[in-house]
Short mmCIF file of C-alpha atoms in Angstrom, two decimals:
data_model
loop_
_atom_site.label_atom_id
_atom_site.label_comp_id
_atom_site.label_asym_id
_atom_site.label_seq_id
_atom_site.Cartn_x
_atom_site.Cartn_y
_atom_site.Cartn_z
CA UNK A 29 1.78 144.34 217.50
CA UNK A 30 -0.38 145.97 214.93
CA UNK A 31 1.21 149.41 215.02
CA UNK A 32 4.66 147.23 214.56
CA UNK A 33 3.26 145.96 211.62
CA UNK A 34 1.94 149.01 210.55
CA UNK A 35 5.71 150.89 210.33
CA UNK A 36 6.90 147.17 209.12
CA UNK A 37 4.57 147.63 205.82
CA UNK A 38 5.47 151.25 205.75
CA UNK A 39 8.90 151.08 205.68
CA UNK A 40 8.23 148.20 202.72
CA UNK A 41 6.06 150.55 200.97
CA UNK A 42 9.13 153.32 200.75
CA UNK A 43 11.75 150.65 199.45
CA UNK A 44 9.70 149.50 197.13
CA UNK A 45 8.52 152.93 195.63
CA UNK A 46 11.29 155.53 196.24
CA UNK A 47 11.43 155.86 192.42
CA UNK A 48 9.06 155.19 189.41
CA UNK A 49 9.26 154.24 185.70
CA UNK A 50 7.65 153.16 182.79
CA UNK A 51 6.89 149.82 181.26
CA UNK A 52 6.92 149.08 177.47
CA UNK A 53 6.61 146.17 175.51
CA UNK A 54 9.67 144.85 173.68
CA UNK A 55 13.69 145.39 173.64
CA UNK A 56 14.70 148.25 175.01
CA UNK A 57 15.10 151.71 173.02
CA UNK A 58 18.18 152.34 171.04
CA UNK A 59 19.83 156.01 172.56
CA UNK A 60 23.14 156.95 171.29
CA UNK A 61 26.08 157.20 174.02
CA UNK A 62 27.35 160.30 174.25
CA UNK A 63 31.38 159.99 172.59
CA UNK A 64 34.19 160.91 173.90
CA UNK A 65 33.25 160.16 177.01
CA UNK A 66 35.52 161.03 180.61
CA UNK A 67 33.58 159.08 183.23
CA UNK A 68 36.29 160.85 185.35
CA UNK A 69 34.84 164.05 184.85
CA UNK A 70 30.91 162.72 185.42
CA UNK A 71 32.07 162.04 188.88
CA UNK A 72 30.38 164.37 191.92
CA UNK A 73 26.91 165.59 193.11
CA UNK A 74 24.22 165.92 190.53
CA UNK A 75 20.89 167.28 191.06
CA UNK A 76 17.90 165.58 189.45
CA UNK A 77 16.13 168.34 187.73
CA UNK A 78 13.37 165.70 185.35
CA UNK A 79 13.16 162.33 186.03
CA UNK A 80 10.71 159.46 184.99
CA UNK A 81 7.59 159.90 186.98
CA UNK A 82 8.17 160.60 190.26
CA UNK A 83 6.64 161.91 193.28
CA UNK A 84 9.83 161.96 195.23
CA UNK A 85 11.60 165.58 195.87
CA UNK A 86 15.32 166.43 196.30
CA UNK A 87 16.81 163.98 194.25
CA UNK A 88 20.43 163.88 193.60
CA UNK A 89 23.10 161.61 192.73
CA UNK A 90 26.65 161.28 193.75
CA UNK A 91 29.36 159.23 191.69
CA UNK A 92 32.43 158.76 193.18
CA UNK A 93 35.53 156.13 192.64
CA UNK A 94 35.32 152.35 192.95
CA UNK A 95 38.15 150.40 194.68
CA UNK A 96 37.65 147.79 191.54
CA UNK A 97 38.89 148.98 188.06
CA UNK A 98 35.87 149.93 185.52
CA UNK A 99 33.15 149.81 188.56
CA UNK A 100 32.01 153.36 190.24
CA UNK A 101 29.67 153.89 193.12
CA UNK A 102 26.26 155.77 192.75
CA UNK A 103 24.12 156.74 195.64
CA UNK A 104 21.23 158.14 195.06
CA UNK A 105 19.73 160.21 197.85
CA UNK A 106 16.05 161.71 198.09
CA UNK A 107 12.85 163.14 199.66
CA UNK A 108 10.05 160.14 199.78
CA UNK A 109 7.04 161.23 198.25
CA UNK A 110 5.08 159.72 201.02
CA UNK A 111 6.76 160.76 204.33
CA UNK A 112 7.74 164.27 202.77
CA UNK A 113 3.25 164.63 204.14
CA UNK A 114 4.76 164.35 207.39
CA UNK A 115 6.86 166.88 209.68
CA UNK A 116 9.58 163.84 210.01
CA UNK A 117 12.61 164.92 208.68
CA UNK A 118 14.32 162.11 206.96
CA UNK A 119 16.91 161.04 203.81
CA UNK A 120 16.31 157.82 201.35
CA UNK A 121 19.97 156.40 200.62
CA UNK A 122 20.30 154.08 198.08
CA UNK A 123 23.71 153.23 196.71
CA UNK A 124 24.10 151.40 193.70
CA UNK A 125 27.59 150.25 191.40
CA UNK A 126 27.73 151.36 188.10
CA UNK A 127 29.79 149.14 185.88
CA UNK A 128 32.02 149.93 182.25
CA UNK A 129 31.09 147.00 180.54
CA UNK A 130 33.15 147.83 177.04
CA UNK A 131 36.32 150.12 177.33
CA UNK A 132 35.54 151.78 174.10
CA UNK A 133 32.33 152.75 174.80
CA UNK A 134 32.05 154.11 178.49
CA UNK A 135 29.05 155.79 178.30
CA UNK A 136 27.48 153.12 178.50
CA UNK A 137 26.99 151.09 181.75
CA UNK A 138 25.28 148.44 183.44
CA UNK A 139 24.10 149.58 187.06
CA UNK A 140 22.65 147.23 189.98
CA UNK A 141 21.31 147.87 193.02
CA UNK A 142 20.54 145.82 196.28
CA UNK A 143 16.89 145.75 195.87
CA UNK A 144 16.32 145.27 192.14
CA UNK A 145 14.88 142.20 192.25
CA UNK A 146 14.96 142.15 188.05
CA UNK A 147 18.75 142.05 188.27
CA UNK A 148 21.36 144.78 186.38
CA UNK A 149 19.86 147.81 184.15
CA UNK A 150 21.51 149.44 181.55
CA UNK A 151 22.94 152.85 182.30
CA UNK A 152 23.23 155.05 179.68
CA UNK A 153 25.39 159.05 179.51
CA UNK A 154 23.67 159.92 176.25
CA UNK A 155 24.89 163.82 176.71
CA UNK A 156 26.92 166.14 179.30
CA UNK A 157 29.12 169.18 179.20
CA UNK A 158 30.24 167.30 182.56
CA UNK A 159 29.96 170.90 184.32
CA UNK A 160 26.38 171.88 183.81
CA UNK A 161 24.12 169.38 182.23
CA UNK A 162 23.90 165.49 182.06
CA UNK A 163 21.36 163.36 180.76
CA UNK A 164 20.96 159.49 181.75
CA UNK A 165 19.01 156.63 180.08
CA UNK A 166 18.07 153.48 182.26
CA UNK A 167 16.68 150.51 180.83
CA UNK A 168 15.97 146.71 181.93
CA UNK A 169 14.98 144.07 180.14
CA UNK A 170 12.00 141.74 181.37
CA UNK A 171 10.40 138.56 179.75
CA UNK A 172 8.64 140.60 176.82
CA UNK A 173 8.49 144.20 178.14
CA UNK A 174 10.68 146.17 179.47
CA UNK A 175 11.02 149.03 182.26
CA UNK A 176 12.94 152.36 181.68
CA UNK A 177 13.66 156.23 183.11
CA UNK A 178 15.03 158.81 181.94
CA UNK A 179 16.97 161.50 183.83
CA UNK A 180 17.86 165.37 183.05
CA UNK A 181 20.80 165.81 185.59
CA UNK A 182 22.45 169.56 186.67
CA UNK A 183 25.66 170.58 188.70
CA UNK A 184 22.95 173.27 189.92
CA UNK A 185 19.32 173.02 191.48
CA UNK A 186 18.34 174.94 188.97
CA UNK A 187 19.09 174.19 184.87
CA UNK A 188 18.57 176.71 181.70
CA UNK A 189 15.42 175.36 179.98
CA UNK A 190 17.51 175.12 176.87
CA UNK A 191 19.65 172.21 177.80
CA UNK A 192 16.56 170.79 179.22
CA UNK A 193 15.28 171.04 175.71
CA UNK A 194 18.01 169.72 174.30
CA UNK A 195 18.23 166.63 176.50
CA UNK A 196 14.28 166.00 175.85
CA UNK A 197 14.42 166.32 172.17
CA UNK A 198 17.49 163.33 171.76
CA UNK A 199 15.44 161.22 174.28
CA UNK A 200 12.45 161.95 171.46
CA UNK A 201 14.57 161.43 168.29
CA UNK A 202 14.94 157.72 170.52
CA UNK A 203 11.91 157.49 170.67
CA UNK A 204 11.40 157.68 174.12
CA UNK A 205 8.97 159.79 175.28
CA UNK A 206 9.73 163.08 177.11
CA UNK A 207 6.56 163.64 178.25
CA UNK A 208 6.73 160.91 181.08
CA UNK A 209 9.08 163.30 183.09
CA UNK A 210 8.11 164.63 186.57
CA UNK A 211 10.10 168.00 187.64
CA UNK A 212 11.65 167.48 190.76
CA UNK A 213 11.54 169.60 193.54
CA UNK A 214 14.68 171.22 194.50
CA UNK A 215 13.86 173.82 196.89
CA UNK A 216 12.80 173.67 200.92
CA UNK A 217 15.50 170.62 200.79
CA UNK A 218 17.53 170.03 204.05
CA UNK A 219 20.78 171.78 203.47
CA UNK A 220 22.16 168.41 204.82
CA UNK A 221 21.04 165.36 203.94
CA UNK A 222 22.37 163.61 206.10
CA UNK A 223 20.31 165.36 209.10
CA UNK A 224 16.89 163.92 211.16
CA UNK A 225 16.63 159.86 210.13
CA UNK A 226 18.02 158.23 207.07
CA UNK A 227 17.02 155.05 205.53
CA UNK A 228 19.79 153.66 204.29
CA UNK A 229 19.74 150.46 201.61
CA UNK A 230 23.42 149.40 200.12
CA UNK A 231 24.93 145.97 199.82
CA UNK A 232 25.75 146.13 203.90
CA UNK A 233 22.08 146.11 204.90
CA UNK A 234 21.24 143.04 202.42
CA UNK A 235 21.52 140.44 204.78
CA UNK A 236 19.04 138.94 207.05
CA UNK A 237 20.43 140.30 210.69
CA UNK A 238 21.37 143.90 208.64
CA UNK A 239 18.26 144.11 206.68
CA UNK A 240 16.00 143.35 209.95
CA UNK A 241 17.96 146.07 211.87
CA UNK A 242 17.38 148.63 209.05
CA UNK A 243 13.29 147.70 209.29
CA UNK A 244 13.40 147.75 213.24
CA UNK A 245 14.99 151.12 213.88
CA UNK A 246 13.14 152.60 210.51
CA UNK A 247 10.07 151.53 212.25
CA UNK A 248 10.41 153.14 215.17
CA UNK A 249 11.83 156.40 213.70
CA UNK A 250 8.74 156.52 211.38
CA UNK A 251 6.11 155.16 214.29
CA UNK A 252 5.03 159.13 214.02
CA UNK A 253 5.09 159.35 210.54
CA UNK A 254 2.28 156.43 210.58
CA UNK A 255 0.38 158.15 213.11
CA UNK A 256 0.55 161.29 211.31
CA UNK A 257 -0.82 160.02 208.23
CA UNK A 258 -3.71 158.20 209.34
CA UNK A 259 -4.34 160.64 211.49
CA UNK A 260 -4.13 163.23 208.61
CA UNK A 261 -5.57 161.30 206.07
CA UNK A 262 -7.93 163.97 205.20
CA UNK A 263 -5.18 166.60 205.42
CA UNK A 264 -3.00 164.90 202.72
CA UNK A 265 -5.66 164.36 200.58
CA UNK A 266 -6.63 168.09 200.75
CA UNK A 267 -3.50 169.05 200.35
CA UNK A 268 -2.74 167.10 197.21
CA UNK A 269 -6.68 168.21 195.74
CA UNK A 270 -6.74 171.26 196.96
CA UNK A 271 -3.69 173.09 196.86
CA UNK A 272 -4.95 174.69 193.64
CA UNK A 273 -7.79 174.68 191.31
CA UNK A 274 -5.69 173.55 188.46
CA UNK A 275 -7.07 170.21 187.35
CA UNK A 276 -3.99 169.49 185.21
CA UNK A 277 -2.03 169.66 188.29
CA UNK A 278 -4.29 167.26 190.28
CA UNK A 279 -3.64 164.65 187.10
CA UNK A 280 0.00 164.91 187.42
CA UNK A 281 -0.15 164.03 190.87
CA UNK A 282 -2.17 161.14 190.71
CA UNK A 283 0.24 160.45 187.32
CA UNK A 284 3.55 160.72 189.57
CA UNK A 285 1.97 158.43 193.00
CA UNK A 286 1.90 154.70 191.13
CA UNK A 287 1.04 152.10 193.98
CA UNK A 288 2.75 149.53 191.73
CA UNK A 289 5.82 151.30 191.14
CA UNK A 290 8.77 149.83 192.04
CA UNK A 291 12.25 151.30 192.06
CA UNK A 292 14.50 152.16 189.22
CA UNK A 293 17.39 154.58 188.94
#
């Protein structure tokens, strides 16, 4: 019963902190949406190459066609921080619908997702040359504050540091700061990711019978995982301390692993 518990909590803990962000007080920051824009041409596989503090690793996101006019789907799918400590091979699927609220202005979206407790976020195209960069602004609104991330996007695993400059100096000249971005990790991925187990969370596993299937076979997939890290707890922790010497890179590890994240695209 305990250990059932155990992978229960666990796979709780990965839902609720596949990806991070950062709160703020007030309205959400102003960014410009990119004009012009051919959501038609955004569609396809994007790897995340910065994104708003997080420890996850081989992020990307694919857009495709909605059956409903003005809606598209997004899924993103990942490496989770926590169980990439373990030898289980595994994907984090989380698809999403993005939404053109005004036709004259479809770069900028609203996007939901199952989980998101908080409701819709805004969803923002602020620049792309649709075939090698893209940069994405996400922002919801909460009581006073608000939460936000910011995304540098490539059709590549790898992008030219001079878009990446480009796309962190307009998120600056919004005043949103660059320096919040983790790089993600884009090599050692699974050349599928679809292959070993995958966690899947879209609007089919959001009901009670789904949603408990999704926890009971995640828990038994991940019953080693558990094991692993308790067993390894001092393993992981000198793995994340003591991989190098570099106390700057020891501070943007602890930075990047926030217990109280929860998730945001």
């Amino acid at each position: 019963m305990f250990n059932y518990i155990l992978r229960l909590y666990l796979v709780f803990f990965i839902v609720e902190n596949v990806e991070m962000h950062t709160y703020h007080l007030g309205s959400c920051p102003t960014i410009e949406p990119m004009p012009n824009f051919e959501m038609n041409r955004m569609l396809g596989i994007w790897y995340v190459i910065e994104k708003t503090s997080t420890g996850s690793s081989c992020i990307l996101y694919n857009i495709t066609r909605s059956d409903e006019p003005g809606q598209f789907n997004i899924e993103e799918i990942s490496q989770h921080f926590l169980l990439a400590l373990t030898p289980l091979k595994h994907g984090y699927h989380y698809k999403g619908t993005l939404k053109v609220l005004d036709k004259s202005v479809p770069a900028k979206m609203s996007v939901s997702f199952p989980l998101s407790v908080a409701g819709s976020s805004s969803f923002t195209v602020f620049s792309t040359d649709y075939e090698t960069y893209a940069g994405i602004f996400t922002c919801q609104k909460i009581a006073f504050s608000h939460r936000q991330s910011a995304t540098i996007l490539s059709r590549t695993k790898t992008l030219d540091s001079m878009y990446i400059t480009k796309l962190r100096n307009k998120l600056e000249n919004a005043e949103i700061s660059p320096f919040d971005l983790s790089i993600i990790k884009q090599n050692d991925c699974p050349k599928d990711p679809n292959a070993g187990y995958n966690i899947n969370i879209n609007d089919e596993t959001i009901s009670a019978k789904a949603a408990g299937d999704v926890i009971r076979k995640a828990g038994e997939k991940l019953g080693d995982g558990v094991e692993y890290i308790s067993g390894k707890a001092k393993d992981v922790y000198h793995k994340v301390s003591d991989k190098s010497g570099n106390n700057e890179q020891i501070n943007d590890v602890r930075k990047t692993i926030d217990p109280d994240a929860e998730w945001l695209p």
